[in-house]
Structure formats: structure tokens, C-alpha cells
Short mmCIF file of C-alpha atoms and ligand atoms in Angstrom, two decimals:
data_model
loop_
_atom_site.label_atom_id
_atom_site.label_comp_id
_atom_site.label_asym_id
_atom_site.label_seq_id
_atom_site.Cartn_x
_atom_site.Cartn_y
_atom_site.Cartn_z
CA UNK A 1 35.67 -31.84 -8.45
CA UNK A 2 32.20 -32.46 -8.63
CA UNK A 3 30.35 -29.86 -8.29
CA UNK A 4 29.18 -28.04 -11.83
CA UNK A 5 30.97 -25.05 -13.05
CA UNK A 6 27.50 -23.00 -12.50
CA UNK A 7 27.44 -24.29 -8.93
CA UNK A 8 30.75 -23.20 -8.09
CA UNK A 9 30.56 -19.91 -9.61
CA UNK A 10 27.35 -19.26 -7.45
CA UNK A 11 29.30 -20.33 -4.73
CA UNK A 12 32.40 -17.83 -5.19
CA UNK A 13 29.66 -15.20 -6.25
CA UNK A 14 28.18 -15.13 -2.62
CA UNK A 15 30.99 -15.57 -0.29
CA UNK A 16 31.00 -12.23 1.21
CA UNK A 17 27.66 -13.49 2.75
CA UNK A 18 28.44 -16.91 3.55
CA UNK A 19 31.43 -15.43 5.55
CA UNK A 20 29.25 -13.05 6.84
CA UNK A 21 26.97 -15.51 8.40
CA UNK A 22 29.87 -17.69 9.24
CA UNK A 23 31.20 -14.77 11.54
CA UNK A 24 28.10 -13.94 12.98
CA UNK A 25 27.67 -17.50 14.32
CA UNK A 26 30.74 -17.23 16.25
CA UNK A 27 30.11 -14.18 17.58
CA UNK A 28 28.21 -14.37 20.81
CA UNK A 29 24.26 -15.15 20.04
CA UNK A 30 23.60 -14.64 23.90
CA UNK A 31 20.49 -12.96 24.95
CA UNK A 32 20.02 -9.61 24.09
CA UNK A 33 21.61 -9.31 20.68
CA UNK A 34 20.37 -6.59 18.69
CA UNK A 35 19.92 -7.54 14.65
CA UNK A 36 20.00 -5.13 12.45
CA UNK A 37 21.54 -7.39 9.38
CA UNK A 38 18.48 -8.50 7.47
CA UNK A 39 15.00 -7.21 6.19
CA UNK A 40 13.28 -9.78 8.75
CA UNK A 41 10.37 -9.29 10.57
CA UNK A 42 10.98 -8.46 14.87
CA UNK A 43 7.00 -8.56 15.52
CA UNK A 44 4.02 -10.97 14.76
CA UNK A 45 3.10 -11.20 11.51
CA UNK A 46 0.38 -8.80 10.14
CA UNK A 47 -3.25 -9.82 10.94
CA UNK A 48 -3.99 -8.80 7.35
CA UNK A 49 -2.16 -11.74 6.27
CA UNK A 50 -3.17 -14.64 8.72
CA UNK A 51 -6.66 -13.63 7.61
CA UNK A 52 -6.62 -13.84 4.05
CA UNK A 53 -4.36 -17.32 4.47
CA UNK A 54 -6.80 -18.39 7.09
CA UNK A 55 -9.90 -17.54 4.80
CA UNK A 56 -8.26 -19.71 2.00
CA UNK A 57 -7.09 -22.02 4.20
CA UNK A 58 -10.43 -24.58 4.10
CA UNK A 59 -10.59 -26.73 0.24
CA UNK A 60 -13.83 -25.24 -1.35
CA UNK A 61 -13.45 -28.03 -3.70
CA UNK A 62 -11.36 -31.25 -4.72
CA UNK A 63 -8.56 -29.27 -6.87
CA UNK A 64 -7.84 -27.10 -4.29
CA UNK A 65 -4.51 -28.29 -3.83
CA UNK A 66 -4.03 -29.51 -7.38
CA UNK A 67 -1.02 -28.02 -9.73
CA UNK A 68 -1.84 -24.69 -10.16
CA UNK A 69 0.31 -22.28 -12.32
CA UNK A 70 -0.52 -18.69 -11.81
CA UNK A 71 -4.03 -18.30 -11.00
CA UNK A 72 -6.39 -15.99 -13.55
CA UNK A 73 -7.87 -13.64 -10.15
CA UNK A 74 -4.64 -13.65 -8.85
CA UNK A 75 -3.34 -12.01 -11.99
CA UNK A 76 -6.43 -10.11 -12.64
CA UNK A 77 -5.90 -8.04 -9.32
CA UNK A 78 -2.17 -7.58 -9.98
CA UNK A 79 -3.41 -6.14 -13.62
CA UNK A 80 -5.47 -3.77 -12.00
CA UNK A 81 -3.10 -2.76 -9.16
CA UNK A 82 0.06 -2.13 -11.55
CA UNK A 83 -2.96 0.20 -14.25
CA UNK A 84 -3.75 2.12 -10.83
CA UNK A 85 0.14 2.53 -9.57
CA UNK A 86 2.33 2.14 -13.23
CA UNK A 87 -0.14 4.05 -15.22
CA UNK A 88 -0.07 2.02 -18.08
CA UNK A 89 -2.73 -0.65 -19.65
CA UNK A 90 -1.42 -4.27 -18.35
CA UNK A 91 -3.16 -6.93 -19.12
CA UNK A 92 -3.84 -9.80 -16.74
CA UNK A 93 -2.14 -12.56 -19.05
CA UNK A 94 0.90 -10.49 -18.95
CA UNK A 95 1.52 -11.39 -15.29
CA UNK A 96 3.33 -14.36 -14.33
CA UNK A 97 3.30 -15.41 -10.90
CA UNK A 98 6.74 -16.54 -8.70
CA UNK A 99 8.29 -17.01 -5.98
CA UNK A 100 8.67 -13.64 -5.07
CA UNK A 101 10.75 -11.35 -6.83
CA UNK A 102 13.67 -13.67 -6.48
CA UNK A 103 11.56 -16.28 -8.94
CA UNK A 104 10.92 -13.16 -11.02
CA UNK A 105 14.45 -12.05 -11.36
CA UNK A 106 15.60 -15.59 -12.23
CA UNK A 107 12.34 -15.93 -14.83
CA UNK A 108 13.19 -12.96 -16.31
CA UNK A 109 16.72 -13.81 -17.00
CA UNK A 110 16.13 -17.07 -18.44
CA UNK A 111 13.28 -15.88 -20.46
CA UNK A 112 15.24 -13.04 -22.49
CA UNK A 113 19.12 -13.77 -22.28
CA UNK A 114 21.08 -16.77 -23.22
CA UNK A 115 24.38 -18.30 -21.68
CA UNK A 116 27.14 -15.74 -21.98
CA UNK A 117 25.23 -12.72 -22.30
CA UNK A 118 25.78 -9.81 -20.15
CA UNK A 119 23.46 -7.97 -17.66
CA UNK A 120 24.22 -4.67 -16.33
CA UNK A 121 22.91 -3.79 -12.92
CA UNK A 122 24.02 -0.95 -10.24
CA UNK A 123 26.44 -0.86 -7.95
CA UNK A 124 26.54 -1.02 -4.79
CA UNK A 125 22.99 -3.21 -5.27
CA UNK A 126 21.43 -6.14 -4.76
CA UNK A 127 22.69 -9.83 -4.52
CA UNK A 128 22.25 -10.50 -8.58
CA UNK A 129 25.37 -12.02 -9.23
CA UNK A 130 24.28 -15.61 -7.99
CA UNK A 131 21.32 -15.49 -10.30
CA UNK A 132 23.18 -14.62 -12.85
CA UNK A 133 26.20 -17.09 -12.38
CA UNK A 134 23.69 -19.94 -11.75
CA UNK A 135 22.14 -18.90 -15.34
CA UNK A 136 25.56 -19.00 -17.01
CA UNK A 137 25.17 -15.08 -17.25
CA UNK A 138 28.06 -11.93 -17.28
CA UNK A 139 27.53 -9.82 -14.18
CA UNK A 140 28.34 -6.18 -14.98
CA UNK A 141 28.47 -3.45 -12.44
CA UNK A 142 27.42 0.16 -13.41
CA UNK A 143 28.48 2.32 -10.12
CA UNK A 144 26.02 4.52 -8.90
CA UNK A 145 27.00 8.26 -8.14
CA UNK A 146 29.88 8.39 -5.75
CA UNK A 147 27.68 11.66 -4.23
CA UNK A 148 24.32 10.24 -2.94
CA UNK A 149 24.23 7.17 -5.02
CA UNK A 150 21.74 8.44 -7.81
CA UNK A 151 21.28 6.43 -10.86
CA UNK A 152 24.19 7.08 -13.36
CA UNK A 153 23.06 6.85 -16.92
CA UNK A 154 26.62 7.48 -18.26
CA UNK A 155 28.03 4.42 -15.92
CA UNK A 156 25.27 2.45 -17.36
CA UNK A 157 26.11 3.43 -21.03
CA UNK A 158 29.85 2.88 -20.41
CA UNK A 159 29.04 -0.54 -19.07
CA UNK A 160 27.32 -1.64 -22.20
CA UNK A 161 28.71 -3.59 -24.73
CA UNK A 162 27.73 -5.51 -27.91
CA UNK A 163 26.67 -8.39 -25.56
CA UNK A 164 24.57 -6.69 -23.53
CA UNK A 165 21.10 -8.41 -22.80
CA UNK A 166 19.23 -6.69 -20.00
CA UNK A 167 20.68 -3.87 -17.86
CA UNK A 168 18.65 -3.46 -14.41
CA UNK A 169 17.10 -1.03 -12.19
CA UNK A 170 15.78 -1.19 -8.65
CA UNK A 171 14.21 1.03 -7.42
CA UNK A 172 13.81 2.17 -4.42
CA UNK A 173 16.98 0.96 -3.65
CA UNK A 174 18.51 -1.79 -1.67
CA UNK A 175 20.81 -0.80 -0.35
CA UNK A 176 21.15 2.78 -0.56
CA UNK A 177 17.12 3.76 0.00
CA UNK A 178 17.30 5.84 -3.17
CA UNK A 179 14.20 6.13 -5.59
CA UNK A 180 15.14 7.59 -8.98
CA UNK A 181 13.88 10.13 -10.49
CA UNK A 182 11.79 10.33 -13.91
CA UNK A 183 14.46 12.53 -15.65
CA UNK A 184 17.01 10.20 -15.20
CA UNK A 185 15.00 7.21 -16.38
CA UNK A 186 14.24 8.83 -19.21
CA UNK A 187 17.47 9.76 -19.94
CA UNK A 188 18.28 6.16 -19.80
CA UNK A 189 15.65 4.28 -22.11
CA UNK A 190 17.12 7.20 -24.55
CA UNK A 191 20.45 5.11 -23.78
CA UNK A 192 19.36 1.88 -23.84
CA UNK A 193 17.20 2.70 -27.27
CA UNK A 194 20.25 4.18 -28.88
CA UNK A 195 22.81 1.37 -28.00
CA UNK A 196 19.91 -1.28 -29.03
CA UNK A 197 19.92 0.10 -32.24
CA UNK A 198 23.82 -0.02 -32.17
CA UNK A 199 23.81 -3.56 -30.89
CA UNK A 200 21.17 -5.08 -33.70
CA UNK A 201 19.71 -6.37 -30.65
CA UNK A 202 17.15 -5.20 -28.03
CA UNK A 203 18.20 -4.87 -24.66
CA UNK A 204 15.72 -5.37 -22.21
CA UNK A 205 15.34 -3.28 -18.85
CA UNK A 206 14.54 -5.48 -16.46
CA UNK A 207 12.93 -2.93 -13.25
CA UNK A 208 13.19 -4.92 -9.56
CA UNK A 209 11.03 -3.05 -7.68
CA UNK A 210 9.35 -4.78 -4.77
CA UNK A 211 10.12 -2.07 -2.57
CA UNK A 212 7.79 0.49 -4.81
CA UNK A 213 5.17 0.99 -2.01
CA UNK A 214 7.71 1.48 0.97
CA UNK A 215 8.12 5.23 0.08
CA UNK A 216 8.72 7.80 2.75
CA UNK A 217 7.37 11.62 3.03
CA UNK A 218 5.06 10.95 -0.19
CA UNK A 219 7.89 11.09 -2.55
CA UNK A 220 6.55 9.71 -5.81
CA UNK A 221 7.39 6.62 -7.53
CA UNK A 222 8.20 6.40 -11.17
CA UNK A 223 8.78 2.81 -12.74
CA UNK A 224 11.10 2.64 -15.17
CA UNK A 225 8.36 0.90 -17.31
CA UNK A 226 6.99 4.17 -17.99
CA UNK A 227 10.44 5.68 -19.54
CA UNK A 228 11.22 2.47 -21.93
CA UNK A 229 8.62 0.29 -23.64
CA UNK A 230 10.92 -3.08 -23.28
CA UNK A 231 10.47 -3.79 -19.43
CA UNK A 232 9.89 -6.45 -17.19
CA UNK A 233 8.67 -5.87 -14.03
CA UNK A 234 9.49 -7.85 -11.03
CA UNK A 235 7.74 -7.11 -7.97
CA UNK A 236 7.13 -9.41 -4.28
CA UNK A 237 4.63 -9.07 -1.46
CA UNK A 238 7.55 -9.94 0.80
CA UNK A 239 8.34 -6.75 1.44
CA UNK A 240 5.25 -5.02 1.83
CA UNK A 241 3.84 -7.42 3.84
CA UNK A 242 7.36 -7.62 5.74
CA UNK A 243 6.74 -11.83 5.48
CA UNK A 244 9.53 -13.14 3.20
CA UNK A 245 9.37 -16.84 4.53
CA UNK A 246 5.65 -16.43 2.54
CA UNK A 247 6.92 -17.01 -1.24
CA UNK A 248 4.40 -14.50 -3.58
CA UNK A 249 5.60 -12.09 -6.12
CA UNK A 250 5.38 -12.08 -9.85
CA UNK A 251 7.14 -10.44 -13.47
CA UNK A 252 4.96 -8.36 -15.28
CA UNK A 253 5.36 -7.24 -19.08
CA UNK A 254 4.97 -3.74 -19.90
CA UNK A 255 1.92 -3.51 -22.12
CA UNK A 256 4.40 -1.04 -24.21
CA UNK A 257 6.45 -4.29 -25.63
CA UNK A 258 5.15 -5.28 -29.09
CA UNK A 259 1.77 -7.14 -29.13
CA UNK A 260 3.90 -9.84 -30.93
CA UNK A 261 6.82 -9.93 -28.67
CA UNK A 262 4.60 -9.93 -25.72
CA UNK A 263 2.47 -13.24 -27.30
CA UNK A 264 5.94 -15.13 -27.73
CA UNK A 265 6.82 -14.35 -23.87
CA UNK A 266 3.37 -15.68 -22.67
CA UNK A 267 4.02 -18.51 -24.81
CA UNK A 268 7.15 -19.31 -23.07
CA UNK A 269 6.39 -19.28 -19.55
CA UNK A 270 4.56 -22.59 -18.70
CA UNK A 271 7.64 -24.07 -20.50
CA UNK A 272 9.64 -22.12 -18.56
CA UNK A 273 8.49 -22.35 -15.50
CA UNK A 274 7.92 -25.71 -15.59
CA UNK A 275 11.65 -26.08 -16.68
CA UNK A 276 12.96 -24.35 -13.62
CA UNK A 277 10.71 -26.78 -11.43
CA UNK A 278 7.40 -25.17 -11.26
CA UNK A 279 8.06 -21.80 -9.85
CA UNK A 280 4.71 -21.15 -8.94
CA UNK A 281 3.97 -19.74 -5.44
CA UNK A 282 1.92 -21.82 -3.57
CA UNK A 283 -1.82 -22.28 -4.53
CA UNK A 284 -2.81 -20.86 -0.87
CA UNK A 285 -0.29 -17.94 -1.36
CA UNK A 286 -1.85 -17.11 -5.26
CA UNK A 287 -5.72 -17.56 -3.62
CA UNK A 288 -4.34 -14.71 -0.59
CA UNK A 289 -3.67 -12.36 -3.45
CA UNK A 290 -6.88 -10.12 -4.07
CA UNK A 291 -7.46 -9.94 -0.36
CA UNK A 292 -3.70 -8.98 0.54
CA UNK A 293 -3.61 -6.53 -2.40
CA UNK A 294 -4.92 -3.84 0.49
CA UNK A 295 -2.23 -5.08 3.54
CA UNK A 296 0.83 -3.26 4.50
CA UNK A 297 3.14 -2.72 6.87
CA UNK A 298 2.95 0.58 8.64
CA UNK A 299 4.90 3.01 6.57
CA UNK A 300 4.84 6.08 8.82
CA UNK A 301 5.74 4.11 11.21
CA UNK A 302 8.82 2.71 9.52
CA UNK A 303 9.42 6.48 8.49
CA UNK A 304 9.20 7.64 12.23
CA UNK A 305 11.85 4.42 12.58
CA UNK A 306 14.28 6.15 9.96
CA UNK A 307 13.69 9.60 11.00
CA UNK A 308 14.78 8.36 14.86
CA UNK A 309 17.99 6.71 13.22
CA UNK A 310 18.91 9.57 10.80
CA UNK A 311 18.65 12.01 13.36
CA UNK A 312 21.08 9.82 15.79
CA UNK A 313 23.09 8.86 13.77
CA UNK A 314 23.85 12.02 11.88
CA UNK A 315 24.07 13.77 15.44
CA UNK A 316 27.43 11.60 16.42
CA UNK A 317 28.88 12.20 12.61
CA UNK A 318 27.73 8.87 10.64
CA UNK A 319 28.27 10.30 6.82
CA UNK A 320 24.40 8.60 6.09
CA UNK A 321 22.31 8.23 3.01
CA UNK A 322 18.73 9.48 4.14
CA UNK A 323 16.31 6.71 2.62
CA UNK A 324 13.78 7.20 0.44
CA UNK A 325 12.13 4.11 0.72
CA UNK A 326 13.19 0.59 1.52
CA UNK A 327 13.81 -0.79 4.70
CA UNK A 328 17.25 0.31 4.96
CA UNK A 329 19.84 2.74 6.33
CA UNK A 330 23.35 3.06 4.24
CA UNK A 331 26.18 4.70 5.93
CA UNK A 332 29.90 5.53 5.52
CA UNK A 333 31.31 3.01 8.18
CA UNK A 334 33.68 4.99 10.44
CA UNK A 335 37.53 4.23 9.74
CA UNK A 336 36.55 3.52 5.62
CA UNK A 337 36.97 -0.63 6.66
CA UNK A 338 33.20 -2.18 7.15
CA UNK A 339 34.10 -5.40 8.47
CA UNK A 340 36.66 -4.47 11.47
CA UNK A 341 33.45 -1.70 12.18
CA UNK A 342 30.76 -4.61 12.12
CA UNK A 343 32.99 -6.86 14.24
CA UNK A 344 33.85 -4.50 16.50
CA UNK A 345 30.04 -3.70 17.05
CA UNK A 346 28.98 -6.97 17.06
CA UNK A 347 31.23 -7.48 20.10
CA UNK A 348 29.09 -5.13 21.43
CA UNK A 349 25.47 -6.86 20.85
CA UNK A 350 24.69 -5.06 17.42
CA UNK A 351 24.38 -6.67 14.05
CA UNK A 352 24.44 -4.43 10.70
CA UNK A 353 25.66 -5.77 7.63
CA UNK A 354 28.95 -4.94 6.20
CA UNK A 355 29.03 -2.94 2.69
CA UNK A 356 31.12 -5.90 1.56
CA UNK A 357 27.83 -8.06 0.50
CA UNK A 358 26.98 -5.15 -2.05
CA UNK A 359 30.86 -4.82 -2.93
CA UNK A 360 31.43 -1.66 -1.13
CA UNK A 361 33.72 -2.24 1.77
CA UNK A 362 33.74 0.99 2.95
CA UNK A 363 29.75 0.84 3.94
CA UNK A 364 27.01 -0.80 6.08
CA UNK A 365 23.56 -1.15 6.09
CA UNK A 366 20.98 -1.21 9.47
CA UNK A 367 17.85 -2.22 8.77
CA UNK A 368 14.74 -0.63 10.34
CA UNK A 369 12.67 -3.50 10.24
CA UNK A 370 13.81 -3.75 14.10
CA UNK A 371 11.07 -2.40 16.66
CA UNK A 372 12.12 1.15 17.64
CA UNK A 373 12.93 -0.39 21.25
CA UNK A 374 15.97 -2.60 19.24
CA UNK A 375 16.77 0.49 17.69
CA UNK A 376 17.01 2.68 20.88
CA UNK A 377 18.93 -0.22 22.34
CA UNK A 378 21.44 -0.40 19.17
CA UNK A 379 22.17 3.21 20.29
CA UNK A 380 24.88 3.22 22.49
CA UNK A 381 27.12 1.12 20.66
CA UNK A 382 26.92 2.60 17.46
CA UNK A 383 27.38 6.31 19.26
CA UNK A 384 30.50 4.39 21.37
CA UNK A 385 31.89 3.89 17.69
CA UNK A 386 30.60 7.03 16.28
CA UNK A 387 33.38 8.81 13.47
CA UNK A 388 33.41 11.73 16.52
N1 PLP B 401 15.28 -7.41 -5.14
C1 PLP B 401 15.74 -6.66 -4.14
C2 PLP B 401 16.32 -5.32 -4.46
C3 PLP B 401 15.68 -7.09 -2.82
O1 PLP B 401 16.15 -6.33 -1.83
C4 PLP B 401 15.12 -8.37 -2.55
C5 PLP B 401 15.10 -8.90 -1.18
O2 PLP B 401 15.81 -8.48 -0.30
C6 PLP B 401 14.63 -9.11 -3.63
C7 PLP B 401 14.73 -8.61 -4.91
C8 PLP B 401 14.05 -10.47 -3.42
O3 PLP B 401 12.84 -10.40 -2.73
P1 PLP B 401 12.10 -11.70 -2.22
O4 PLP B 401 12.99 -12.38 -1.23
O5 PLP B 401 10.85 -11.21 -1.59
O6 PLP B 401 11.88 -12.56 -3.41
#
């Protein structure tokens, strides 16, 4: 065997996707297909972005294209945007720019917990177990409520243990669409306070968010960094700007973390960064940033997208989680088994993506980044397969 211990457990850690893509490439690619499986764009890119790449495009001087880490205006507008949004004082050298919120995620990690620690995040959620195996990490799940899938702060403080490091939050909500509320949060930095002191050791909160400006029917947004003072903040422009091929996100520190605290994090990560292999986003990408600060997808639009689906889908039975935000639809899949339900629609031209990737194999996920002429054309099928 030659593969490292790390790589291997990555490996194992992700195989309900790799045999998900395995099985889609058998299945029939012809013409046609509708995919629903992943947050990808179905149109051309937004004109917002071409023109602020395009406009930074041409060198204005020799360094242009030099090593850059992350760029002072870059981090300056992101300082300003998360004061406007968050609410709370961050400072521009508390912003450390990555790969989108993927390079964020696996920054944070590195920069707070060491090898064998554990890190608590909900369930079903996001893919954070490949992070965390590749960082020699515990992954522990916390369920979510079994009714609606609401943040459960008793899970969460059942799941904690002496080695806790950093428990996590996203919000909104892949896959379920959720966005939590500001009771609940609270509640939990009143957990994660208590079993700190417990622990003799902080636990850090660690709040993946890039979905915090796809919101639907004005629901507010509270970030977790308001409700606990030790938070990092991931957050990526791939999702707002629906152009995740484009690498650009960053981790912010809550201003609320101990001036001293917050100086030995800054401290650590050009180190750190460097020692992953210069996780910087591209110097184009950083340059983009105040001028794509402003660009967005259309949100009503995407809501007018759910609000089609939701309505359909509840009509013939689905039992469906109506998104708050995201890009997503979660559903019951009929028959309780997701992966004889996404085969047997796949055989008829539709791709969603079985609960099994979020370990819930009793659910699947459409998402509504398709046009609404995909959607209207994933119709049929999913009614043909419909619970009634
Ligand atoms: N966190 C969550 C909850 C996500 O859904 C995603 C992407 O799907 C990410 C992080 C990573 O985002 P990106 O690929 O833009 O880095």
C-alpha cells in the first residue's frame, strides 16, 4: 500500500460521491439530460463578472502577476462588506483570502485544531469529512431536527466531548435550505461557552456561510459570529456569483476574539498558507474583488425557481423542505431508499443527487440552479415517480 493513511481515509470519506459520479457516467449522457445534481451554472456567466475580470485583465505594472498573498483592497472591501452585513467592527487584516470557502474551511482547520482533535458539524450537511480526514481530524455528526431540520443545540452539546476543537455551522444550509434563527444561536455559544469552560480549552465555532446572501422572501440572516465571540467566518463568491470554477472566498475573524488571540492568528497565516501551497486565489480573482462586491445572481428569480418546484412538487405528495436560501431543494425520496429513486429517474433523463452524499439515504436534493425550462422539463418524471 502506498498511498498515506490521510489519503486513504479521504478516499473512504467521499465514496458515496465517487460512486455517485461513477453511476451517473453509465447512465445514458444522451442529449437532453436534465441535471439537477450540482450547484453549477446552466447559463452564461454573469456580465458583472467578465467585466470586472476583463477590467483587471491588462498588467498596469510589472508585478502584476507577481506572488501575491491576499491583497490589502481586496480585504479592505470584504472589511467593510461583513461591518455593513455582520454588524460587527472587522478589521481588514483580519481577512484572509482563499480559495473559496473550501480554502477557508481547510485554513481554518489547520489554523486552530491539531491531529486527533474533533470537529462537530450538522447532519445531514456538507461534504466536511474529507477536509477533515485529509487534516488528520475526528468528524462528528450532530443531527439536525428530525422535524424540519432546524439547528439542534442539544445534539450539538451531546456531541461534544473533552476533545472537541471547533463545532460548525452553515448557514443557510446545504442541503436542507434552512437559515437558523438568532435564538437558537444564542442558545448555542451559551453551549459552547459552558463546555469550553468544562473542557480547559476554547472551542472555536467555525460559521460556513457562503450562501448568506442567497436568502428568499427577505428572511433575515443572523451569523453565528454575532451569538459567540470565538468565530471564524468562511465565506466564497462562488455562490453568489453562481461561478465556482472562479476560485475567491476568504476566513474572516470575528473582531469579538481577543485582540491577542486575533494578533497570533494573523501571525500564522502567511506560514500557513504558504504551508498548504499558497492558497491564495488568483491575483486577477483578489484585483475583481471591490468591483464584484455589488454582482449577484438574480435572487427573485431563483425564488420564483423554488416557488415553481415547491408548488409541484408538493402538489404530487413530495414530503419537501421549503428553502430558505441556498440553491437547493431537500425532499423525502418516495419509497424511504434515495438511490433506487435517483436511478430510477435518471433512467428517465433527470439527475438529483441522492441523500446518501450528506449521509441520509432516505433524501435527495434538486438544485435550482437549472433554468426554469430544465425545471419544467424535469417535471414529468419526477410527477411519474411522485409518492401518489
Ligand atoms: N460550504 C458549503 C456549505 C457549500 O455548499 C460549499 C459548496 O458547495 C462550500 C462550502 C464550498 O464552496 P466553494 O466551492 O465555493 O469553495
Amino acid at each position: 500500500m502506498e498511498l498515506s493513511d490521510r489519503a486513504r481515509a479521504a478516499q473512504d470519506a467521499i465514496e458515496p460521491v465517487t460512486s455517485f459520479f461513477v453511476s451517473l457516467r453509465t447512465m445514458d449522457r444522451q442529449a437532453g439530460v436534465v441535471d439537477l445534481a450540482f450547484g453549477d451554472p446552466h447559463e452564461m456567466p454573469l456580465r458583472g463578472l467578465v467585466d470586472a475580470l476583463r477590467a483587471n485583465l491588462e498588467p498596469r505594472a510589472t508585478d502584476w502577476f507577481a506572488y501575491k498573498s491576499s491583497l490589502a483592497p481586496a480585504r479592505e472591501t470584504i472589511a467593510e462588506g461583513l461591518r455593513g452585513e455582520l454588524g460587527l467592527p472587522f478589521d481588514s487584516d483580519d481577512v484572509a483570502m482563499t480559495q473559496g470557502a473550501f480554502g477557508a474551511i481547510a485554513l481554518a482547520f489547520r489554523l486552530v485544531a491539531d491531529a486527533g482533535d474533533e470537529v462537530v458539524f450538522p447532519e445531514p450537511g456538507w461534504f466536511y469529512t474529507p477536509m477533515l480526514r485529509a487534516a488528520n481530524l475526528v468528524p462528528v455528526r450532530a443531527p439536525l431536527t428530525p422535524d424540519g431540520f432546524d439547528l439542534d443545540v442539544d445534539a450539538i452539546a451531546r456531541a461534544i466531548t473533552p476533545r472537541t476543537r471547533v463545532v460548525v455551522v452553515n448557514s443557510p444550509a446545504n442541503p436542507t435550505g434552512r437559515v437558523y434563527a438568532r435564538d437558537r444561536l444564542v442558545e448555542l455559544g451559551a453551549v459552547l461557552e459552558a463546555a469550553s469552560a468544562r473542557n480547559g480549552r476554547r472551542i472555536w465555532l467555525l460559521s460556513d456561510e457562503p450562501y448568506r446572501r442567497i436568502r428568499f422572501d427577505g428572511i433575515g440572516f443572523t451569523s453565528p459570529a454575532e451569538c459567540y465571540p470565538w468565530t471564524l467566518v468562511d465565506y466564497s463568491y462562488g455562490k453568489v456569483l453562481l461561478a465556482p470554477g472562479q476560485r475567491l472566498g476568504y476566513l474572516a475573524f470575528s473582531p469579538l476574539i481577543p485582540d491577542d488571540v486575533r494578533t497570533e492568528l494573523r501571525a500564522a497565516l502567511l506560514p500557513l498558507q504558504m504551508g498548504l501551497g499558497w492558497t491564495f486565489p488568483d491575483a486577477l480573482m483578489q484585483y475583481a474583488v471591490p468591483a464584484l462586491e455589488t454582482v449577484s445572481i438574480d435572487v427573485a428569480e431563483l425564488q420564483r425557481r423554488r416557488d415553481l418546484m415547491v408548488a409541484a412538487l408538493g402538489a404530487a405528495g413530495y414530503d419537501l423542505t421549503v428553502p430558505e436560501g441556498t440553491f437547493y431543494l431537500w425532499s423525502a425520496a418516495p419509497g424511504g431508499d434515495a438511490p433506487a429513486f435517483v436511478t430510477a429517474l435518471a433512467g428517465r433523463g433527470v439527475f438529483v443527487l441522492p441523500g446518501t452524499v450528506f449521509d441520509r439515504a432516505g433524501h435527495f436534493r434538486i438544485s435550482l440552479t437549472a433554468t426554469a425550462a430544465m425545471l419544467e422539463r424535469a417535471l414529468p418524471a419526477l410527477r411519474e415517480l411522485a409518492p401518489r
